[in-house]
CSV table of C-alpha atoms in Angstrom, one decimal:
chain,number,residue,atom,x,y,z
A,147,MET,CA,92.7,58.1,56.7
A,148,SER,CA,92.6,57.4,52.9
A,149,ILE,CA,89.3,56.6,51.4
A,150,HIS,CA,89.0,53.4,49.7
A,151,PRO,CA,89.1,53.2,46.0
A,152,ALA,CA,85.7,51.6,45.4
A,153,ASN,CA,84.1,54.8,47.7
A,154,GLN,CA,86.2,57.0,45.8
A,155,ARG,CA,84.6,56.3,42.5
A,156,ILE,CA,81.5,56.1,44.1
A,157,LYS,CA,82.1,59.7,45.4
A,158,ASP,CA,83.5,61.1,42.0
A,159,ARG,CA,80.3,59.7,40.1
A,160,CYS,CA,78.0,61.6,42.4
A,161,LEU,CA,80.0,64.5,42.4
A,162,SER,CA,80.1,65.0,38.6
A,163,ALA,CA,76.6,63.7,38.1
A,164,PRO,CA,74.3,65.9,36.5
A,165,TYR,CA,71.0,67.5,38.8
A,166,GLU,CA,68.0,65.8,36.8
A,167,ILE,CA,64.5,65.3,37.9
A,168,CYS,CA,62.8,61.9,37.9
A,169,ILE,CA,58.8,61.8,37.5
A,170,GLU,CA,58.4,58.5,38.3
A,171,ARG,CA,57.3,58.9,41.9
A,172,ALA,CA,54.9,61.6,40.5
A,173,ARG,CA,53.6,59.5,38.0
A,174,TYR,CA,53.2,56.4,40.1
A,175,PHE,CA,51.4,58.5,42.9
A,176,THR,CA,49.1,60.1,40.6
A,177,ARG,CA,48.3,56.9,38.6
A,178,SER,CA,47.2,55.5,42.4
A,179,HIS,CA,45.2,58.3,43.4
A,180,LYS,CA,42.9,58.5,40.9
A,181,ARG,CA,42.2,54.9,41.3
A,182,THR,CA,41.9,55.1,45.3
A,183,GLU,CA,39.5,58.5,45.3
A,184,GLY,CA,37.1,57.8,48.1
A,185,LEU,CA,39.2,55.7,50.2
A,186,SER,CA,40.7,56.9,53.3
A,187,PRO,CA,44.1,58.9,53.2
A,188,ALA,CA,46.3,56.2,55.0
A,189,MET,CA,45.0,53.4,52.6
A,190,ARG,CA,45.5,56.2,49.6
A,191,ALA,CA,49.1,56.7,50.9
A,192,ALA,CA,50.2,53.0,51.3
A,193,ALA,CA,48.2,52.1,47.9
A,194,ALA,CA,50.5,55.0,45.8
A,195,LEU,CA,53.6,53.7,48.0
A,196,SER,CA,52.9,50.0,46.6
A,197,GLU,CA,52.1,51.4,43.3
A,198,THR,CA,55.5,53.2,43.0
A,199,LEU,CA,57.7,50.5,44.5
A,200,GLU,CA,56.1,47.8,42.3
A,201,ASN,CA,56.8,50.1,39.1
A,202,MET,CA,59.9,52.1,39.6
A,203,THR,CA,63.1,51.8,37.9
A,204,LEU,CA,65.9,49.8,39.9
A,205,CYS,CA,69.6,50.6,39.8
A,206,VAL,CA,73.1,49.4,41.2
A,207,SER,CA,76.0,51.3,40.0
A,208,GLU,CA,79.1,50.0,39.6
A,209,ASP,CA,81.4,49.4,43.3
A,210,GLU,CA,77.8,49.2,45.4
A,211,LEU,CA,77.8,46.8,47.6
A,212,ILE,CA,74.4,47.7,49.6
A,213,ALA,CA,71.4,47.7,47.0
A,214,GLY,CA,68.3,50.2,46.7
A,215,ASN,CA,67.6,53.8,44.7
A,216,ARG,CA,64.7,55.9,45.1
A,217,SER,CA,65.1,57.6,41.6
A,218,SER,CA,66.0,56.4,38.4
A,219,LYS,CA,68.7,59.1,38.2
A,220,THR,CA,72.2,59.1,40.0
A,221,LEU,CA,71.2,63.0,41.5
A,222,GLY,CA,67.5,62.6,40.8
A,223,VAL,CA,65.4,65.0,42.4
A,224,VAL,CA,61.8,63.1,43.3
A,225,LEU,CA,58.3,65.0,43.2
A,226,PRO,CA,56.1,64.8,45.9
A,227,VAL,CA,53.5,66.2,44.1
A,228,GLU,CA,50.7,65.1,46.3
A,229,ARG,CA,52.1,67.5,48.9
A,230,GLY,CA,52.0,70.5,46.9
A,231,ASP,CA,54.9,72.6,47.6
A,232,VAL,CA,56.8,71.8,44.7
A,233,ASN,CA,53.8,71.8,42.0
A,234,GLN,CA,54.3,75.8,42.1
A,235,ILE,CA,58.0,75.9,41.7
A,236,LEU,CA,57.4,73.5,38.8
A,237,SER,CA,54.5,75.3,37.1
A,238,ARG,CA,56.3,78.6,37.3
A,239,ASP,CA,60.0,78.3,37.2
A,240,LEU,CA,60.9,74.9,35.8
A,241,ASP,CA,62.5,76.4,32.6
A,242,ALA,CA,64.7,78.6,34.9
A,243,LEU,CA,65.7,75.6,36.8
A,244,CYS,CA,67.0,74.1,33.6
A,245,SER,CA,68.4,77.1,32.2
A,246,ARG,CA,70.4,78.9,35.2
A,247,LYS,CA,74.1,78.6,34.8
A,248,THR,CA,74.6,77.7,38.2
A,249,GLN,CA,73.8,73.7,39.0
A,250,PRO,CA,71.0,73.8,36.4
A,251,PHE,CA,68.5,70.5,36.4
A,252,PHE,CA,67.7,68.5,33.5
A,253,ILE,CA,64.8,66.6,32.7
A,254,ASP,CA,63.7,64.5,29.4
A,255,PRO,CA,61.2,66.5,27.4
A,256,LYS,CA,59.1,62.9,27.1
A,257,ASP,CA,58.8,63.7,31.0
A,258,LYS,CA,58.2,67.4,30.9
A,259,ALA,CA,55.4,67.0,28.6
A,260,GLU,CA,53.9,64.1,30.9
A,261,LEU,CA,54.7,66.5,33.9
A,262,PHE,CA,52.5,69.3,32.7
A,263,SER,CA,49.9,67.1,30.6
A,264,GLU,CA,48.6,64.6,33.0
A,265,ILE,CA,50.4,64.8,36.6
A,266,LEU,CA,50.2,68.5,37.5
A,267,PRO,CA,46.8,68.9,36.3
A,268,TYR,CA,45.3,66.3,38.2
A,269,TRP,CA,46.9,67.8,41.5
A,270,LYS,CA,45.4,71.5,41.4
A,271,GLY,CA,43.1,71.8,44.1
A,272,ARG,CA,43.6,68.1,45.7
A,273,THR,CA,47.1,69.0,47.6
A,274,VAL,CA,47.7,68.9,50.7
A,275,ARG,CA,49.2,72.7,50.4
A,276,ASP,CA,45.7,73.1,49.1
A,277,GLU,CA,44.1,72.1,52.0
A,278,LYS,CA,46.5,74.1,54.4
A,279,LYS,CA,45.2,77.4,52.8
A,280,LYS,CA,41.6,76.6,53.1
A,281,LEU,CA,42.0,75.5,57.0
A,282,TYR,CA,44.5,78.6,57.6
A,283,ARG,CA,41.9,80.8,55.8
A,284,LYS,CA,38.9,79.3,57.9
A,285,ASN,CA,40.6,79.5,61.2
A,286,GLY,CA,42.4,83.0,60.7
A,287,LEU,CA,45.7,82.0,60.5
A,288,ASN,CA,47.4,83.6,57.8
A,289,PHE,CA,50.4,85.9,58.1
A,290,PHE,CA,49.8,89.2,58.1
A,291,PHE,CA,52.1,92.3,58.4
A,292,SER,CA,51.3,94.3,61.3
A,293,LEU,CA,50.6,98.2,61.3
A,294,ASN,CA,52.3,98.9,64.6
A,295,PRO,CA,55.4,100.6,64.4
A,296,LEU,CA,56.5,99.6,67.7
A,297,ALA,CA,56.1,96.3,66.5
A,298,HIS,CA,58.2,96.4,63.1
A,299,LEU,CA,61.0,97.8,65.3
A,300,ARG,CA,60.9,94.4,67.7
A,301,GLU,CA,60.8,92.2,64.2
A,302,ARG,CA,63.5,94.4,63.0
A,303,LYS,CA,65.7,93.8,66.3
A,304,SER,CA,65.1,90.3,66.4
A,305,LEU,CA,65.6,89.2,62.8
A,306,ASP,CA,68.4,89.4,60.5
A,307,PHE,CA,66.6,90.6,57.5
A,308,LYS,CA,70.0,91.2,55.3
A,309,ARG,CA,70.8,87.5,56.1
A,310,LEU,CA,67.1,86.5,55.2
A,311,ALA,CA,67.4,88.2,52.0
A,312,ARG,CA,70.6,86.6,51.0
A,313,THR,CA,69.0,83.1,52.0
A,314,ALA,CA,66.0,83.6,49.9
A,315,TYR,CA,68.0,84.8,46.9
A,316,VAL,CA,67.4,82.7,43.5
A,317,PRO,CA,69.4,83.9,40.8
A,318,ASN,CA,67.8,83.7,37.0
A,319,TYR,CA,64.3,84.0,38.4
A,320,SER,CA,61.8,86.6,37.4
A,321,ALA,CA,60.5,89.4,39.7
A,322,SER,CA,56.7,88.3,39.5
A,323,SER,CA,58.2,85.0,40.3
A,324,LYS,CA,59.8,86.1,43.4
A,325,LEU,CA,56.5,87.9,44.4
A,326,THR,CA,54.5,84.8,43.9
A,327,GLY,CA,56.9,82.8,45.9
A,328,LEU,CA,56.9,85.1,48.8
A,329,PHE,CA,53.1,85.3,48.6
A,330,GLU,CA,53.2,81.6,48.9
A,331,VAL,CA,55.3,81.3,51.6
A,332,LEU,CA,53.4,84.0,53.9
A,333,HIS,CA,49.9,82.7,52.6
A,334,ASN,CA,50.7,79.2,53.3
A,335,ASN,CA,53.0,79.3,56.8
A,336,PRO,CA,51.1,80.9,59.5
A,337,ALA,CA,53.5,83.5,61.4
A,338,LEU,CA,56.6,82.0,59.4
A,339,VAL,CA,56.4,79.2,62.4
A,340,MET,CA,55.3,76.6,60.6
A,341,ASN,CA,57.6,74.6,57.8
A,342,VAL,CA,58.1,76.5,55.1
A,343,PHE,CA,58.4,74.0,52.3
A,344,ASP,CA,57.9,70.3,52.1
A,345,VAL,CA,58.7,68.1,54.6
A,346,GLN,CA,59.8,64.7,52.8
A,347,GLY,CA,62.1,63.1,54.7
A,348,HIS,CA,62.1,65.1,57.5
A,349,LEU,CA,61.3,62.1,59.7
A,350,ILE,CA,62.7,59.8,62.5
A,351,LEU,CA,62.1,56.0,61.9
A,352,GLY,CA,61.4,53.1,64.0
A,353,HIS,CA,64.6,51.4,62.7
A,354,LYS,CA,64.9,49.2,66.2
A,355,ASN,CA,61.7,47.5,65.2
A,356,ILE,CA,62.8,46.6,61.8
A,357,LEU,CA,65.9,45.4,63.4
A,358,LYS,CA,64.5,43.1,66.0
A,359,LEU,CA,61.4,42.2,64.0
A,360,GLY,CA,61.7,42.9,60.3
A,361,PHE,CA,58.4,44.3,58.6
A,362,SER,CA,56.9,40.7,58.8
A,363,GLY,CA,56.8,41.0,62.5
A,364,VAL,CA,55.8,44.5,61.8
A,365,ARG,CA,53.1,43.5,59.7
A,366,GLU,CA,51.9,40.7,62.4
A,367,LYS,CA,51.2,43.4,65.1
A,368,ALA,CA,49.3,45.6,62.8
A,369,GLU,CA,47.2,42.1,62.1
A,370,ARG,CA,46.6,41.7,65.8
A,371,GLY,CA,45.6,45.1,66.1
A,372,LEU,CA,43.6,45.3,63.2
A,373,SER,CA,41.5,42.5,64.7
A,374,GLU,CA,41.2,44.5,68.2
A,375,ALA,CA,40.0,47.7,66.3
A,376,ARG,CA,37.4,45.4,64.5
A,377,GLU,CA,36.3,44.1,67.7
A,378,ARG,CA,35.7,48.0,69.2
A,379,GLY,CA,34.5,49.4,66.0
A,380,ASP,CA,37.2,51.7,65.2
A,381,ARG,CA,37.0,52.4,61.9
A,382,GLU,CA,39.8,54.9,61.9
A,383,GLY,CA,42.3,52.3,63.5
A,384,GLN,CA,41.1,49.6,60.9
A,385,GLU,CA,42.1,51.8,58.1
A,386,PHE,CA,45.3,53.0,59.6
A,387,LEU,CA,46.4,49.3,60.3
A,388,SER,CA,45.2,48.1,57.0
A,389,ALA,CA,47.3,50.4,55.3
A,390,VAL,CA,50.3,49.5,57.5
A,391,MET,CA,49.8,45.8,56.4
A,392,LEU,CA,49.8,47.1,52.6
A,393,SER,CA,52.8,49.1,53.2
A,394,CYS,CA,54.7,46.3,54.9
A,395,ASP,CA,53.7,44.3,51.7
A,396,ALA,CA,55.0,46.6,49.5
A,397,VAL,CA,58.6,46.7,51.0
A,398,ARG,CA,58.9,43.1,50.5
A,399,ARG,CA,57.9,42.7,47.1
A,400,PHE,CA,60.4,45.6,46.5
A,401,SER,CA,63.2,44.0,48.4
A,402,GLU,CA,62.3,40.5,46.4
A,403,ARG,CA,62.4,42.4,43.0
A,404,LEU,CA,65.7,44.2,44.0
A,405,SER,CA,66.9,40.5,44.9
A,406,LEU,CA,65.6,39.3,41.4
A,407,PHE,CA,67.2,42.3,39.4
A,408,LEU,CA,70.5,41.3,41.1
A,409,GLU,CA,70.3,37.7,40.1
A,410,ASN,CA,69.9,38.8,36.6
A,411,ALA,CA,72.8,41.4,36.6
A,412,ALA,CA,75.0,38.8,38.5
A,413,GLU,CA,74.4,36.4,35.6
A,414,ARG,CA,75.2,39.0,33.1
A,415,GLU,CA,78.6,39.9,34.9
A,416,THR,CA,81.7,38.5,33.5
A,417,ARG,CA,83.8,39.2,36.2
A,418,PRO,CA,84.1,36.6,39.2
A,419,GLU,CA,84.6,39.3,42.0
A,420,ARG,CA,81.6,41.5,41.3
A,421,LYS,CA,79.6,38.5,40.1
A,422,ALA,CA,79.9,37.3,43.8
A,423,GLU,CA,79.3,40.8,45.3
A,424,LEU,CA,75.8,40.9,43.5
A,425,LEU,CA,74.7,37.5,44.3
A,426,GLU,CA,75.5,38.2,48.0
A,427,MET,CA,73.4,41.3,47.6
A,428,ALA,CA,70.8,39.4,46.0
A,429,ARG,CA,70.9,37.1,49.2
A,430,ARG,CA,70.6,39.3,51.5
A,431,CYS,CA,67.7,41.6,50.0
A,432,SER,CA,65.9,38.1,49.5
A,433,ARG,CA,65.7,37.9,53.5
A,434,VAL,CA,65.6,41.7,54.5
A,435,PRO,CA,64.3,43.8,55.5
A,436,HIS,CA,61.2,41.6,55.4
A,437,HIS,CA,62.7,39.3,58.0
A,438,PRO,CA,65.2,40.2,61.0
A,439,PRO,CA,68.7,40.5,60.0
A,440,GLU,CA,70.8,37.8,61.3
A,441,SER,CA,74.4,39.8,60.6
A,442,PHE,CA,76.0,43.0,60.4
A,443,SER,CA,75.7,43.3,56.5
A,444,GLU,CA,72.1,42.5,56.6
A,445,ALA,CA,71.3,44.9,59.0
A,446,VAL,CA,72.9,47.5,56.8
A,447,GLN,CA,70.8,46.6,54.1
A,448,ALA,CA,67.8,46.4,55.8
A,449,LEU,CA,68.2,49.7,57.4
A,450,TRP,CA,68.8,51.3,53.9
A,451,LEU,CA,65.8,49.8,52.2
A,452,THR,CA,64.0,50.9,54.9
A,453,GLN,CA,65.1,54.4,54.4
A,454,VAL,CA,64.3,53.9,51.0
A,455,ALA,CA,60.9,52.8,51.1
A,456,ALA,CA,60.2,55.8,53.5
A,457,MET,CA,62.0,58.5,51.3
A,458,VAL,CA,59.7,57.2,48.5
A,459,ALA,CA,56.7,57.3,50.9
């Protein structure tokens, strides 16, 4: 089966694009968290999502028929700085990532300066990773090598250490960076059973709820639940449901921003066919995912914007 020419062009652009680092999410999450210190974790997370969706760069590539981007770059790595795993890599090895021969990353010098002067310093001691360290240490869950020879023999039989070494090998890294990385993995992952690095995006969303209710319907359910939580004095429930409502509002404003962006792009477009495509995308984004989709194309657009919002979060 041959690929559609438009899809081939999109594929070629992605495969030929450089690997870049986008700091927008890190910038806006940091800005929001500085303002919301003292609030509940749920409200801080929702406020940071709202801040990012309100301010992040919007993009639409040539040939695209489904709108929505999570990064300002074609192949743009976003930085979940509040989780903390990537911060160690950036602090120690960003230059190595940008100078390696195979698949180097690129970052704008101004973005790099902001990252090291404003963003990363704020998160020292404040990340999820930092909190995990404290709790693992407090509860005696840190990884320790066994001194029992029989235990080492059992480990050797059950683990393919050569394959693990090949998987962990990173070229162009200094010996100190590799040792630090090994220490971080052992220190932060009790018995190596827990996740090794950041898990952003490793989740299953309730897409059926968006298809059936839209974010407006989800918000209405949260609002009803909030009233019930107030009646029973459930403070934590109130915080969570308020955060759900704030997140729903943030996604609505995001899709409205995107709709207006597409309308403006259509005004500048001189080709009638592409102009019609942009206007149709704008129309879909004016409805979904806030309202339940009424067609297949609206359903696809609704699911994609839901996924974009989740990846930003």
